[in-house]
Coordinates of C-alpha atoms and ligand atoms in Angstrom, one line a residue:
M1057 CA 97.8 -19.1 12.7
D1058 CA 98.4 -20.6 9.4
F1059 CA 101.6 -19.6 7.8
Q1060 CA 101.2 -21.4 4.5
N1061 CA 98.6 -18.6 3.9
L1062 CA 101.1 -15.8 4.4
S1063 CA 104.3 -15.7 2.4
P1064 CA 103.1 -16.3 -1.1
E1065 CA 101.2 -13.0 -1.3
K1066 CA 103.8 -11.1 0.5
P1067 CA 104.9 -8.4 -1.6
D1068 CA 108.7 -7.9 -1.5
T1069 CA 109.0 -4.4 0.5
S1070 CA 112.2 -5.0 2.1
G1071 CA 114.3 -1.8 1.0
A1072 CA 111.5 -0.1 -0.7
S1073 CA 110.7 3.3 -0.1
P1074 CA 108.2 4.3 2.8
E1075 CA 105.7 6.1 0.1
T1076 CA 105.8 2.7 -2.0
V1077 CA 104.9 0.7 1.1
L1078 CA 102.3 3.3 2.1
R1079 CA 100.7 3.0 -1.6
Q1080 CA 101.1 -0.6 -2.2
V1081 CA 100.5 -2.3 1.0
F1082 CA 98.0 0.1 2.6
G1083 CA 96.6 1.6 -0.3
Y1084 CA 96.8 5.0 0.9
D1085 CA 97.9 8.3 -1.2
A1086 CA 99.7 10.5 1.4
F1087 CA 101.2 10.3 5.0
R1088 CA 99.3 12.3 7.7
P1089 CA 101.4 14.9 9.5
L1090 CA 104.3 13.5 11.3
Q1091 CA 104.0 10.1 10.0
G1092 CA 106.5 10.8 7.4
E1093 CA 109.0 12.2 9.7
V1094 CA 108.8 9.4 12.4
I1095 CA 109.1 6.9 9.8
H1096 CA 112.2 8.5 8.2
E1097 CA 113.8 8.8 11.8
I1098 CA 113.1 4.9 12.3
V1099 CA 114.2 3.7 9.0
A1100 CA 117.5 5.6 9.5
G1101 CA 117.9 3.4 12.5
R1102 CA 117.2 6.3 15.4
N1103 CA 115.0 6.1 18.3
A1104 CA 111.7 8.1 18.7
L1105 CA 108.9 9.0 20.9
V1106 CA 105.6 9.5 19.3
L1107 CA 102.8 11.6 20.6
M1108 CA 99.6 11.6 18.6
P1109 CA 95.9 11.6 19.5
T1110 CA 93.9 8.6 19.0
G1111 CA 93.1 8.1 15.3
G1112 CA 96.4 10.1 14.4
G1113 CA 98.0 7.0 12.8
K1114 CA 100.4 6.1 15.1
S1115 CA 100.5 2.2 13.8
L1116 CA 101.8 3.0 10.6
C1117 CA 104.6 4.9 12.3
Y1118 CA 106.1 1.5 13.1
Q1119 CA 104.3 -0.6 10.5
V1120 CA 105.9 0.9 7.7
P1121 CA 109.5 1.1 9.0
A1122 CA 109.0 -2.6 9.8
L1123 CA 108.4 -3.5 6.1
V1124 CA 111.1 -1.3 4.7
R1125 CA 113.6 -2.5 7.0
A1126 CA 115.4 -5.9 6.9
G1127 CA 114.2 -8.1 9.8
T1128 CA 111.0 -8.5 12.1
G1129 CA 109.5 -5.5 13.7
V1130 CA 108.5 -6.5 17.5
V1131 CA 105.5 -4.6 18.8
I1132 CA 105.0 -4.6 22.5
S1133 CA 101.3 -4.0 23.2
P1134 CA 99.5 -4.3 26.7
L1135 CA 96.2 -5.9 25.5
I1136 CA 96.4 -9.6 24.4
A1137 CA 92.7 -9.4 23.8
L1138 CA 93.2 -7.0 20.8
M1139 CA 96.4 -8.5 19.3
Q1140 CA 94.7 -11.1 17.7
D1141 CA 92.3 -8.2 15.6
Q1142 CA 95.6 -6.3 14.7
V1143 CA 97.4 -9.3 13.3
A1144 CA 94.3 -10.2 11.2
A1145 CA 94.1 -6.8 9.9
L1146 CA 97.7 -6.9 8.8
Q1147 CA 97.3 -10.4 7.4
Q1148 CA 94.6 -8.8 5.1
L1149 CA 97.1 -6.6 3.7
G1150 CA 99.3 -9.3 3.0
V1151 CA 101.8 -8.6 5.6
R1152 CA 103.4 -11.3 7.4
A1153 CA 102.2 -10.7 11.1
A1154 CA 101.6 -13.0 14.2
F1155 CA 101.6 -12.6 17.9
L1156 CA 103.2 -14.4 20.9
N1157 CA 101.1 -14.6 24.0
S1158 CA 99.6 -16.9 26.5
T1159 CA 96.6 -17.5 24.7
M1160 CA 98.1 -19.9 22.2
D1161 CA 98.9 -23.7 22.9
F1162 CA 102.6 -24.7 23.0
Q1163 CA 102.7 -25.9 19.1
Q1164 CA 101.4 -22.6 18.1
A1165 CA 103.9 -20.7 20.1
R1166 CA 106.5 -23.0 18.6
D1167 CA 105.4 -22.4 15.0
T1168 CA 105.6 -18.5 15.7
E1169 CA 108.9 -18.7 17.3
N1170 CA 110.3 -20.6 14.2
A1171 CA 108.8 -18.3 11.9
L1172 CA 110.6 -15.4 13.8
L1173 CA 113.8 -17.3 13.5
T1174 CA 113.8 -18.2 9.8
G1175 CA 113.1 -14.6 9.1
E1176 CA 109.3 -15.2 7.8
L1177 CA 107.9 -12.5 10.0
D1178 CA 107.5 -8.9 9.0
L1179 CA 105.8 -7.9 12.6
L1180 CA 105.6 -9.8 15.9
Y1181 CA 103.2 -8.6 18.5
C1182 CA 104.0 -9.4 22.0
A1183 CA 102.6 -8.6 25.6
P1184 CA 105.4 -7.0 27.8
E1185 CA 105.3 -9.7 30.3
R1186 CA 105.8 -12.4 27.5
L1187 CA 108.8 -10.4 25.9
L1188 CA 110.6 -10.3 29.3
Q1189 CA 110.6 -13.9 29.8
P1190 CA 114.2 -15.1 29.3
R1191 CA 113.1 -17.5 26.7
T1192 CA 111.5 -14.7 24.5
L1193 CA 114.7 -12.3 25.1
G1194 CA 116.9 -15.3 24.0
L1195 CA 115.0 -15.9 20.8
L1196 CA 114.9 -12.0 19.9
H1197 CA 118.8 -12.4 20.5
E1198 CA 118.9 -14.9 17.7
A1199 CA 116.6 -13.4 15.2
S1200 CA 117.1 -10.5 13.0
I1201 CA 115.1 -7.6 14.5
S1202 CA 114.1 -4.3 12.6
L1203 CA 112.8 -2.3 15.4
F1204 CA 111.1 -2.4 18.9
A1205 CA 107.8 -0.7 18.9
I1206 CA 106.3 0.2 22.4
D1207 CA 102.5 0.8 22.0
E1208 CA 100.6 2.7 24.8
A1209 CA 103.8 3.6 26.4
H1210 CA 102.0 5.6 28.9
C1211 CA 101.8 2.2 30.8
V1212 CA 105.3 3.0 31.9
S1213 CA 104.0 5.9 33.9
Q1214 CA 103.5 5.3 37.7
W1215 CA 101.1 8.3 37.8
G1216 CA 98.7 7.6 35.2
H1217 CA 95.8 5.0 35.6
D1218 CA 96.8 2.5 33.2
F1219 CA 100.2 1.8 35.0
R1220 CA 101.5 -1.7 34.3
S1221 CA 104.5 -2.7 36.3
D1222 CA 106.1 -4.9 33.3
Y1223 CA 106.5 -1.9 31.2
L1224 CA 109.1 -0.9 33.8
G1225 CA 111.1 -3.8 32.7
L1226 CA 111.5 -2.5 29.2
D1227 CA 114.5 -0.5 29.4
I1228 CA 116.0 -3.8 29.1
L1229 CA 115.9 -3.1 25.3
A1230 CA 118.0 0.0 25.4
R1231 CA 120.7 -2.0 27.3
D1232 CA 120.6 -5.4 25.4
F1233 CA 119.5 -4.3 22.0
A1234 CA 121.2 -0.9 21.8
A1235 CA 121.9 -1.1 18.1
I1236 CA 118.1 -1.8 17.2
P1237 CA 115.9 1.4 16.8
R1238 CA 113.0 1.7 19.5
V1239 CA 109.9 4.0 19.1
A1240 CA 107.5 4.7 22.2
L1241 CA 103.9 5.9 21.1
T1242 CA 101.2 7.2 23.2
A1243 CA 98.2 9.4 23.1
T1244 CA 98.7 10.7 26.6
A1245 CA 99.3 14.4 26.5
D1246 CA 100.6 15.7 29.5
E1247 CA 104.3 16.8 29.8
R1248 CA 105.1 15.1 33.0
T1249 CA 104.0 11.6 31.4
R1250 CA 106.2 12.3 28.2
A1251 CA 109.0 13.1 30.3
E1252 CA 108.5 9.9 32.5
I1253 CA 108.2 7.7 29.3
A1254 CA 111.4 9.2 27.9
Q1255 CA 113.3 8.8 31.3
R1256 CA 112.0 5.1 32.0
L1257 CA 112.5 3.9 28.5
S1258 CA 116.0 5.1 28.1
L1259 CA 114.7 7.6 25.3
V1260 CA 116.0 10.9 26.6
D1261 CA 118.1 11.6 23.6
A1262 CA 115.6 10.4 21.0
R1263 CA 113.6 12.9 19.1
H1264 CA 110.1 13.7 20.3
F1265 CA 107.5 14.0 17.8
V1266 CA 104.4 15.6 19.1
S1267 CA 101.7 16.3 17.1
G1268 CA 98.6 18.7 17.7
F1269 CA 96.0 17.2 19.7
D1270 CA 93.1 18.5 17.8
R1271 CA 90.5 16.0 16.5
P1272 CA 88.9 18.3 14.1
N1273 CA 86.1 15.6 12.8
I1274 CA 84.8 15.2 16.4
Q1275 CA 81.8 17.8 17.2
Y1276 CA 81.8 18.5 21.2
R1277 CA 78.4 18.9 22.6
I1278 CA 77.4 19.5 26.3
A1279 CA 73.9 20.2 27.4
P1280 CA 72.2 20.7 30.6
K1281 CA 70.5 17.4 31.8
T1282 CA 66.5 17.5 31.8
N1283 CA 65.6 14.0 31.1
A1284 CA 68.7 12.1 30.6
N1285 CA 67.2 9.1 29.0
K1286 CA 64.9 10.7 26.7
Q1287 CA 67.8 13.1 25.7
L1288 CA 70.0 10.1 24.9
V1289 CA 67.2 8.3 22.9
D1290 CA 66.4 11.5 20.9
F1291 CA 70.1 12.2 20.2
I1292 CA 70.9 8.8 18.9
K1293 CA 67.5 8.5 16.8
A1294 CA 68.0 11.9 15.3
E1295 CA 71.7 11.7 14.5
H1296 CA 73.3 8.2 14.9
H1297 CA 70.4 5.7 14.0
G1298 CA 72.3 2.4 13.2
D1299 CA 75.6 3.8 14.1
A1300 CA 78.4 2.3 16.5
G1301 CA 78.9 4.3 19.5
I1302 CA 79.7 4.2 23.2
V1303 CA 77.6 5.3 26.1
Y1304 CA 79.5 5.9 29.2
C1305 CA 77.9 5.8 32.7
L1306 CA 79.6 6.0 36.3
S1307 CA 77.9 3.1 38.1
R1308 CA 77.1 -0.5 36.8
N1309 CA 73.5 -0.3 37.6
K1310 CA 73.1 2.6 35.4
V1311 CA 75.0 0.8 32.7
E1312 CA 72.7 -2.2 32.8
A1313 CA 69.4 0.1 32.8
T1314 CA 70.7 2.2 30.2
A1315 CA 71.5 -0.6 27.9
K1316 CA 67.9 -2.2 28.6
L1317 CA 66.5 1.2 27.5
L1318 CA 68.3 1.4 24.4
D1319 CA 67.5 -2.4 23.7
S1320 CA 63.8 -1.5 24.3
K1321 CA 64.2 1.0 21.6
G1322 CA 65.4 -1.2 19.1
Y1323 CA 69.0 -0.7 19.3
T1324 CA 71.7 -3.5 20.1
A1325 CA 73.1 -2.3 23.2
L1326 CA 75.4 -4.3 25.2
P1327 CA 76.6 -3.6 29.0
Y1328 CA 80.2 -3.7 29.6
H1329 CA 81.5 -3.2 33.3
A1330 CA 83.7 -5.0 35.8
G1331 CA 81.0 -6.6 37.5
L1332 CA 80.0 -8.7 34.4
P1333 CA 81.6 -12.4 34.0
S1334 CA 85.0 -12.0 32.0
E1335 CA 83.5 -14.3 29.3
Q1336 CA 80.5 -11.9 28.9
R1337 CA 82.8 -8.9 28.6
A1338 CA 84.8 -10.4 26.1
R1339 CA 81.7 -11.6 24.1
N1340 CA 80.3 -8.0 24.1
Q1341 CA 83.4 -6.4 23.1
E1342 CA 83.8 -8.7 20.3
R1343 CA 80.3 -8.2 19.2
F1344 CA 81.1 -4.5 19.3
L1345 CA 84.1 -4.9 17.0
R1346 CA 82.6 -7.4 14.6
E1347 CA 79.0 -6.4 14.0
E1348 CA 77.9 -3.2 12.7
G1349 CA 75.8 -0.5 14.7
V1350 CA 76.5 -2.0 18.0
I1351 CA 76.4 0.5 20.9
I1352 CA 78.4 -0.4 24.2
V1353 CA 77.2 1.0 27.3
A1354 CA 80.1 0.8 29.8
T1355 CA 81.7 2.1 32.9
I1356 CA 85.1 3.7 32.1
A1357 CA 86.7 0.3 32.3
F1358 CA 85.8 -0.1 28.5
G1359 CA 88.1 1.3 25.9
M1360 CA 91.7 1.4 26.2
G1361 CA 93.2 -0.2 22.8
I1362 CA 89.9 -0.3 21.2
D1363 CA 90.9 0.7 17.6
K1364 CA 87.6 0.3 16.1
P1365 CA 87.8 3.2 13.5
D1366 CA 83.9 3.8 12.7
V1367 CA 82.6 4.6 16.2
R1368 CA 80.4 7.4 15.3
F1369 CA 79.6 8.7 18.8
V1370 CA 80.8 8.9 22.5
A1371 CA 77.9 9.8 24.9
H1372 CA 78.3 10.7 28.3
L1373 CA 75.7 10.5 30.9
D1374 CA 77.6 10.9 33.9
L1375 CA 80.4 13.8 33.8
P1376 CA 83.9 12.3 33.9
K1377 CA 86.4 13.4 36.7
S1378 CA 88.8 15.3 34.5
L1379 CA 89.5 16.5 31.3
E1380 CA 92.1 14.0 30.8
A1381 CA 89.5 11.4 31.0
Y1382 CA 86.9 13.3 28.9
Y1383 CA 89.2 13.6 26.1
Q1384 CA 90.6 10.1 26.1
E1385 CA 87.0 8.7 26.3
T1386 CA 85.7 11.1 23.6
G1387 CA 88.8 10.3 21.6
R1388 CA 87.4 7.0 20.8
A1389 CA 85.1 8.4 18.4
G1390 CA 85.9 8.7 14.7
R1391 CA 89.3 7.5 14.4
D1392 CA 88.5 7.0 10.6
S1393 CA 88.6 11.1 10.7
H1394 CA 84.7 11.0 9.7
P1395 CA 82.5 13.2 11.3
S1396 CA 81.5 12.0 14.8
T1397 CA 80.0 13.2 18.1
A1398 CA 81.1 13.6 21.4
W1399 CA 77.8 14.2 23.3
M1400 CA 77.4 14.8 26.9
V1401 CA 74.4 15.7 29.2
Y1402 CA 75.2 17.0 32.8
G1403 CA 73.3 18.6 35.4
L1404 CA 73.5 20.1 39.2
Q1405 CA 73.3 16.7 40.7
D1406 CA 76.2 15.4 38.7
V1407 CA 78.2 18.4 40.1
I1408 CA 77.2 17.9 43.5
K1409 CA 78.0 14.1 43.5
L1410 CA 81.4 14.6 42.2
R1411 CA 82.2 17.3 44.5
Q1412 CA 80.9 15.1 47.5
M1413 CA 82.8 12.0 46.2
L1414 CA 86.1 14.1 46.0
E1415 CA 85.6 15.6 49.5
S1416 CA 84.8 12.4 51.1
S1417 CA 87.5 10.4 49.6
T1418 CA 90.4 9.1 51.7
G1419 CA 93.3 10.6 49.8
N1420 CA 95.5 13.1 51.4
D1421 CA 95.3 16.9 51.0
H1422 CA 98.0 17.1 48.1
F1423 CA 95.8 14.4 46.1
K1424 CA 92.5 16.0 47.0
R1425 CA 93.8 19.5 45.8
L1426 CA 95.0 17.8 42.7
E1427 CA 91.6 16.0 42.1
R1428 CA 89.8 19.5 42.9
T1429 CA 91.6 21.3 40.1
K1430 CA 91.0 18.7 37.5
L1431 CA 87.4 18.6 38.5
D1432 CA 87.2 22.5 38.4
A1433 CA 88.6 22.2 34.7
M1434 CA 86.3 19.8 33.8
L1435 CA 83.2 21.9 35.1
G1436 CA 84.6 24.8 33.7
L1437 CA 84.5 23.1 30.2
C1438 CA 80.6 22.6 30.8
E1439 CA 79.8 26.1 31.9
I1440 CA 82.1 27.8 29.1
T1441 CA 80.4 30.0 26.8
T1442 CA 82.9 30.3 24.2
C1443 CA 84.6 27.5 21.7
R1444 CA 84.8 24.3 23.6
R1445 CA 87.6 23.1 21.2
Q1446 CA 89.8 26.1 22.0
A1447 CA 89.5 25.6 25.6
L1448 CA 90.1 21.8 25.5
L1449 CA 93.2 22.4 23.4
R1450 CA 94.5 25.2 25.6
Y1451 CA 94.3 22.8 28.8
F1452 CA 96.7 20.4 26.9
G1453 CA 98.9 23.2 25.8
D1454 CA 97.9 23.3 22.2
L1455 CA 96.9 26.6 20.8
L1456 CA 93.9 27.0 18.2
E1457 CA 93.8 30.3 16.9
N1458 CA 90.2 30.8 15.7
P1459 CA 86.7 29.2 17.4
C1460 CA 86.4 25.8 15.7
G1461 CA 82.8 26.3 14.3
N1462 CA 82.4 22.4 15.1
C1463 CA 81.2 22.7 18.7
D1464 CA 77.7 23.7 20.2
T1465 CA 79.0 26.7 21.7
C1466 CA 80.2 28.0 18.1
I1467 CA 77.4 26.6 16.5
T1468 CA 74.9 28.1 18.6
P1469 CA 76.5 30.7 20.9
P1470 CA 75.0 30.7 24.3
Q1471 CA 73.4 33.7 25.7
T1472 CA 74.7 35.2 29.1
W1473 CA 72.8 37.1 31.4
D1474 CA 73.5 39.6 34.2
G1475 CA 73.1 37.2 37.2
T1476 CA 74.3 39.3 39.9
V1477 CA 71.2 39.9 41.6
A1478 CA 69.8 36.3 41.3
V1479 CA 73.0 35.1 42.6
Q1480 CA 72.9 37.4 45.7
K1481 CA 69.3 36.1 46.3
A1482 CA 70.3 32.5 45.9
L1483 CA 73.4 33.0 48.0
S1484 CA 71.4 34.8 51.0
C1485 CA 68.7 32.2 50.8
V1486 CA 71.2 29.6 51.4
F1487 CA 72.6 31.7 54.6
R1488 CA 69.3 32.7 56.0
T1489 CA 68.0 28.9 56.1
G1490 CA 71.3 27.9 58.0
Q1491 CA 73.2 26.2 55.3
R1492 CA 71.2 23.0 55.7
F1493 CA 69.0 22.4 52.6
G1494 CA 69.5 20.8 49.4
V1495 CA 68.6 22.8 46.1
T1496 CA 64.9 21.8 45.6
Y1497 CA 64.3 23.3 49.1
L1498 CA 66.1 26.4 48.4
I1499 CA 64.2 27.1 45.2
D1500 CA 61.0 26.4 47.1
V1501 CA 61.7 29.2 49.5
L1502 CA 63.0 31.6 46.8
R1503 CA 59.8 30.8 44.7
G1504 CA 57.8 31.3 47.7
S1505 CA 56.1 27.7 47.5
E1506 CA 53.6 27.2 50.4
N1507 CA 54.6 23.6 51.3
E1508 CA 54.5 21.5 54.6
R1509 CA 58.3 21.4 55.1
I1510 CA 58.6 25.4 54.7
R1511 CA 55.7 25.6 57.1
Q1512 CA 57.1 23.5 59.6
S1513 CA 60.5 25.1 59.8
G1514 CA 58.9 28.5 59.6
H1515 CA 60.9 30.0 56.5
Q1516 CA 57.9 31.7 55.2
A1517 CA 59.4 34.3 57.9
V1518 CA 62.9 34.6 56.3
S1519 CA 63.5 37.6 54.3
T1520 CA 64.4 35.7 51.0
F1521 CA 61.1 33.7 51.1
G1522 CA 59.4 34.5 47.8
I1523 CA 61.8 36.8 46.5
G1524 CA 62.8 34.9 43.4
A1525 CA 59.3 34.3 41.9
D1526 CA 60.6 36.0 38.7
L1527 CA 62.7 33.0 37.8
S1528 CA 61.2 29.4 37.0
A1529 CA 62.5 26.5 39.1
T1530 CA 64.6 25.4 36.0
E1531 CA 66.2 28.7 35.7
W1532 CA 67.0 28.6 39.4
K1533 CA 68.4 25.2 39.1
S1534 CA 70.8 26.5 36.3
V1535 CA 71.8 29.3 38.7
F1536 CA 72.5 26.9 41.5
R1537 CA 74.5 24.4 39.1
Q1538 CA 76.7 27.2 38.2
L1539 CA 77.4 28.5 41.7
V1540 CA 78.4 25.2 42.7
A1541 CA 80.5 24.6 39.4
N1542 CA 82.3 27.8 40.0
G1543 CA 82.7 26.9 43.7
Y1544 CA 80.9 29.6 45.1
L1545 CA 78.7 26.8 47.0
R1546 CA 79.8 23.4 48.1
A1547 CA 77.8 20.4 49.1
D1548 CA 78.1 19.3 52.4
P1549 CA 80.0 16.0 52.0
D1550 CA 78.3 14.2 55.0
G1551 CA 74.9 15.4 54.4
Y1552 CA 72.1 14.8 51.8
G1553 CA 73.5 17.7 49.4
A1554 CA 73.0 20.6 51.6
L1555 CA 74.4 23.6 50.0
Q1556 CA 76.9 25.7 52.0
L1557 CA 78.7 28.9 51.3
T1558 CA 82.3 29.0 50.6
E1559 CA 84.9 32.0 51.3
T1560 CA 85.0 33.1 47.7
C1561 CA 81.2 34.3 47.7
R1562 CA 81.8 37.0 50.1
P1563 CA 82.2 39.7 47.4
L1564 CA 79.1 38.3 45.5
L1565 CA 76.9 38.6 48.5
K1566 CA 78.0 42.4 49.2
G1567 CA 77.4 43.3 45.6
E1568 CA 81.2 43.9 44.7
E1569 CA 81.2 41.9 41.9
T1570 CA 79.0 41.3 38.9
V1571 CA 78.3 37.9 37.7
H1572 CA 77.7 36.9 34.2
L1573 CA 75.6 33.5 33.9
R1574 CA 75.0 31.2 31.1
R1575 CA 71.6 31.0 29.9
D1576 CA 70.8 27.2 29.3
P1577 CA 69.7 27.0 25.7
A1578 CA 66.1 25.5 25.1
E1579 CA 66.4 22.1 23.9
K1580 CA 66.5 21.7 20.1
K1581 CA 67.7 19.7 17.4
A1582 CA 71.2 19.4 16.9
T1583 CA 73.0 20.1 13.4
G1584 CA 73.0 16.6 12.1
R1585 CA 76.3 17.5 10.6
S1586 CA 77.9 14.6 12.5
N1587 CA 75.7 12.0 10.7
V1588 CA 77.9 10.1 8.2
R1589 CA 74.8 8.4 6.6
E1590 CA 73.4 11.7 5.7
Q1591 CA 76.1 12.2 3.3
V1592 CA 75.3 8.9 1.3
T1593 CA 72.9 10.0 -1.4
D1594 CA 72.6 6.5 -2.6
P1595 CA 71.3 4.5 0.3
V1596 CA 70.7 1.4 -1.8
G1597 CA 74.2 1.3 -3.2
W1598 CA 75.4 2.0 0.3
E1599 CA 73.7 -1.1 1.5
A1600 CA 74.8 -3.1 -1.2
L1601 CA 78.4 -2.4 -0.6
R1602 CA 78.0 -2.8 3.1
A1603 CA 76.4 -6.3 2.6
C1604 CA 79.2 -7.4 0.2
R1605 CA 82.0 -6.1 2.8
K1606 CA 80.1 -8.0 5.5
S1607 CA 79.7 -11.2 3.8
L1608 CA 83.5 -11.2 2.9
A1609 CA 84.3 -10.3 6.7
D1610 CA 82.2 -13.1 8.0
E1611 CA 83.8 -15.5 5.7
Q1612 CA 87.5 -14.8 7.1
G1613 CA 85.9 -14.2 10.5
V1614 CA 87.2 -10.7 10.8
P1615 CA 85.5 -7.3 11.7
P1616 CA 83.9 -5.7 8.5
Y1617 CA 86.4 -2.5 9.0
V1618 CA 89.4 -4.8 8.4
I1619 CA 88.2 -5.7 5.0
F1620 CA 87.4 -2.1 4.1
H1621 CA 86.7 1.2 6.1
D1622 CA 83.7 3.1 5.7
T1623 CA 85.8 5.9 4.3
T1624 CA 87.0 3.4 1.4
L1625 CA 83.4 2.5 0.9
F1626 CA 82.1 5.9 0.4
E1627 CA 84.7 6.6 -2.2
I1628 CA 83.9 3.2 -4.1
L1629 CA 80.3 4.4 -4.0
A1630 CA 81.2 7.9 -5.2
S1631 CA 83.5 7.0 -8.0
R1632 CA 81.9 3.7 -9.2
P1633 CA 85.2 2.0 -10.5
R1634 CA 84.4 -0.4 -13.0
T1635 CA 87.7 -2.1 -13.3
L1636 CA 90.3 -3.1 -11.1
A1637 CA 92.6 -0.4 -12.3
E1638 CA 90.2 2.1 -11.1
L1639 CA 89.5 0.3 -7.9
A1640 CA 93.0 0.3 -7.2
Q1641 CA 93.1 4.3 -7.3
I1642 CA 90.9 4.4 -4.1
N1643 CA 92.2 5.3 -0.8
G1644 CA 92.3 2.4 1.2
V1645 CA 92.7 -0.2 -1.5
G1646 CA 96.2 -2.1 -1.4
K1647 CA 97.3 -4.6 -3.6
A1648 CA 96.6 -7.7 -1.4
K1649 CA 93.1 -6.2 -0.9
L1650 CA 92.5 -5.5 -4.6
E1651 CA 93.5 -9.1 -5.3
R1652 CA 91.3 -10.6 -2.7
Y1653 CA 88.3 -8.5 -2.8
G1654 CA 88.4 -6.5 -5.9
E1655 CA 86.1 -8.6 -8.0
A1656 CA 83.5 -9.0 -5.4
F1657 CA 82.9 -5.2 -5.0
L1658 CA 83.1 -4.6 -8.9
I1659 CA 80.2 -7.2 -9.3
T1660 CA 78.1 -5.7 -6.6
L1661 CA 78.4 -2.4 -8.5
A1662 CA 77.8 -3.8 -11.5
E1663 CA 74.7 -5.5 -10.2
L1664 CA 73.4 -2.0 -9.1
D1665 CA 73.5 -0.7 -12.4
P1666 CA 72.6 -3.2 -14.9
A1667 CA 72.4 -0.9 -17.9
T1668 CA 76.2 -0.5 -18.1
T1669 CA 77.1 -3.9 -18.0
Ligands
LIG264 P1 96.1 5.6 16.6 O1 97.0 4.2 17.0 O2 96.9 6.6 16.4 O3 94.8 5.8 17.2 P2 95.6 4.2 13.9 O4 97.1 3.7 13.7 O5 94.8 3.1 14.3 O6 95.5 5.5 14.9 O7 94.9 4.8 12.6 C1 93.8 5.4 12.6 C2 93.0 5.2 11.5 O8 93.6 5.9 10.4 C3 93.4 3.9 10.9 O9 92.1 3.3 10.5 C4 94.3 3.9 9.8 O10 94.0 2.7 8.7 C5 93.9 5.3 9.3 N1 95.2 6.0 8.6 C6 96.4 6.1 9.2 N2 97.4 6.7 8.6 C7 96.8 6.9 7.3 C8 97.2 7.5 6.2 N3 98.3 8.1 6.0 N4 96.1 7.9 5.2 C9 94.9 7.2 5.3 N5 94.5 6.7 6.6 C10 95.3 6.5 7.5
LIG265 ZN1 84.1 25.7 18.7

């Protein structure tokens, strides 16, 4: 880190109003919901617990107070690999930021420590294990500290999947630095985790700021799986050609195969999973962040703390295990609040596989019950025929009054049909053939296929043979999928997907209940609303601005979005500023960036339009 670089540009913000800092340093016009309130609370010296969805704007909640209050703001963040980019982004804004972690050598660490002690830092990022070292704690006692921000605070929860034992030690801040305000931030929604954070970090009497969990710019779409690879390629080609995105798969093999597939179609697609050497993982993540239009194909191991704002789509080729996981993974799209897509395909085999995995897992009964409830909720979202966003938000305790208009079920409401008779036929076919067969065989029997296997087992003689010739094999698959998803049938956990009846199907078999099934929509092209590029009316200008941004980014060794977000670039293109003063009006153009990059962008614009110069 080069501190000589930092101080001269530093706008003096200490004691300024939060609004002034927002405008001058960050170049934004207004706070997002709750940001203003949280900042006010911290500036006044009080503690806070902040829950905001991914992309809600948590960072400003501590960055602005750190600039307004005297002293250095200390940010505790779990991911060393990402600190560097966060700090680089702040330095671009003229903020004096640095980090302390195990990647730096002795001298670098000393320089940073000295800068802290002499009051030359606005923000210091630090991993929890580093913070808890006696040496660091000693330093903090000597330095002037404006606040402590505990990012990804759900890491303190032992129930969550991101638990880090070092986070448990952070309650020392409450005891040893009682006079300094602390703010804990997370995107994890559920009530229990929130209570646990408050308790473990001694924030019980802190005010809780909970913002709505809706991500209105994300379009949710879930389609039945027909040919997953083709569906994925078609989707990207039609709607997100050239965009950055994440594709999630369950297994490493599938990650590798999918990355190869996309690569063969001309996309830059990089694999990311726990089986790769760590250097390669780091390199692929780095390319995803720095280059434009890179697709990461990953297992769930990828994503936490990735704050790349311009991820335009998240695609799932396999079903996540819970709505929590689905929401967290899809939430990585569109942090810059531009239209983005959460796209998923799923089919009968996914349902069977997940149910089998769950039943054959070694967990105790209580654990299995919990997991089963979670999987049911996930499957429920897939099969729902009303607004997906309303259902998602309801699950997280948020109420969305009206259907959203920006999910597939709102855009093309699915038809339902009275499946009572079909369901009776399907269930009784399972029963008559001895609950020993998988879905392909059952469909053959229902449709009266004359094949060798059926002849050998003598199933031409059962009463359900050929009674389902009125539906196609695809339609029957959809019936079976819905029966398994809704728990009327289960897959034999030890066998090869043999379907068995459960208790709940008794009234159906007896014809005491009518059933409405979802009619799977025919494959069709989606709305295209989520494609940002379609909003660009001047592609030449857009590419020129992007090229300008990319060359500035490469010069500095930072990702392009650290120079300007797409959002800012759009505004520049639309309003065509001619002077620095006009450019300064644009959202996302703060003082430091105006001075550094203003000229370059004005020149690019002038070259686009030679007549006016
Ligand atoms: P989170 O940490 O909650 O996921 P971030 O702090 O990374 O979200 O913010 C998401 C994006 O929104 C960032 O790129 C940030 O620059 C932008 N942003 C945050 N607050 C504002 C604001 N008040 N006006 C405009 N953009 C904002
Ligand atoms: Zn909807």
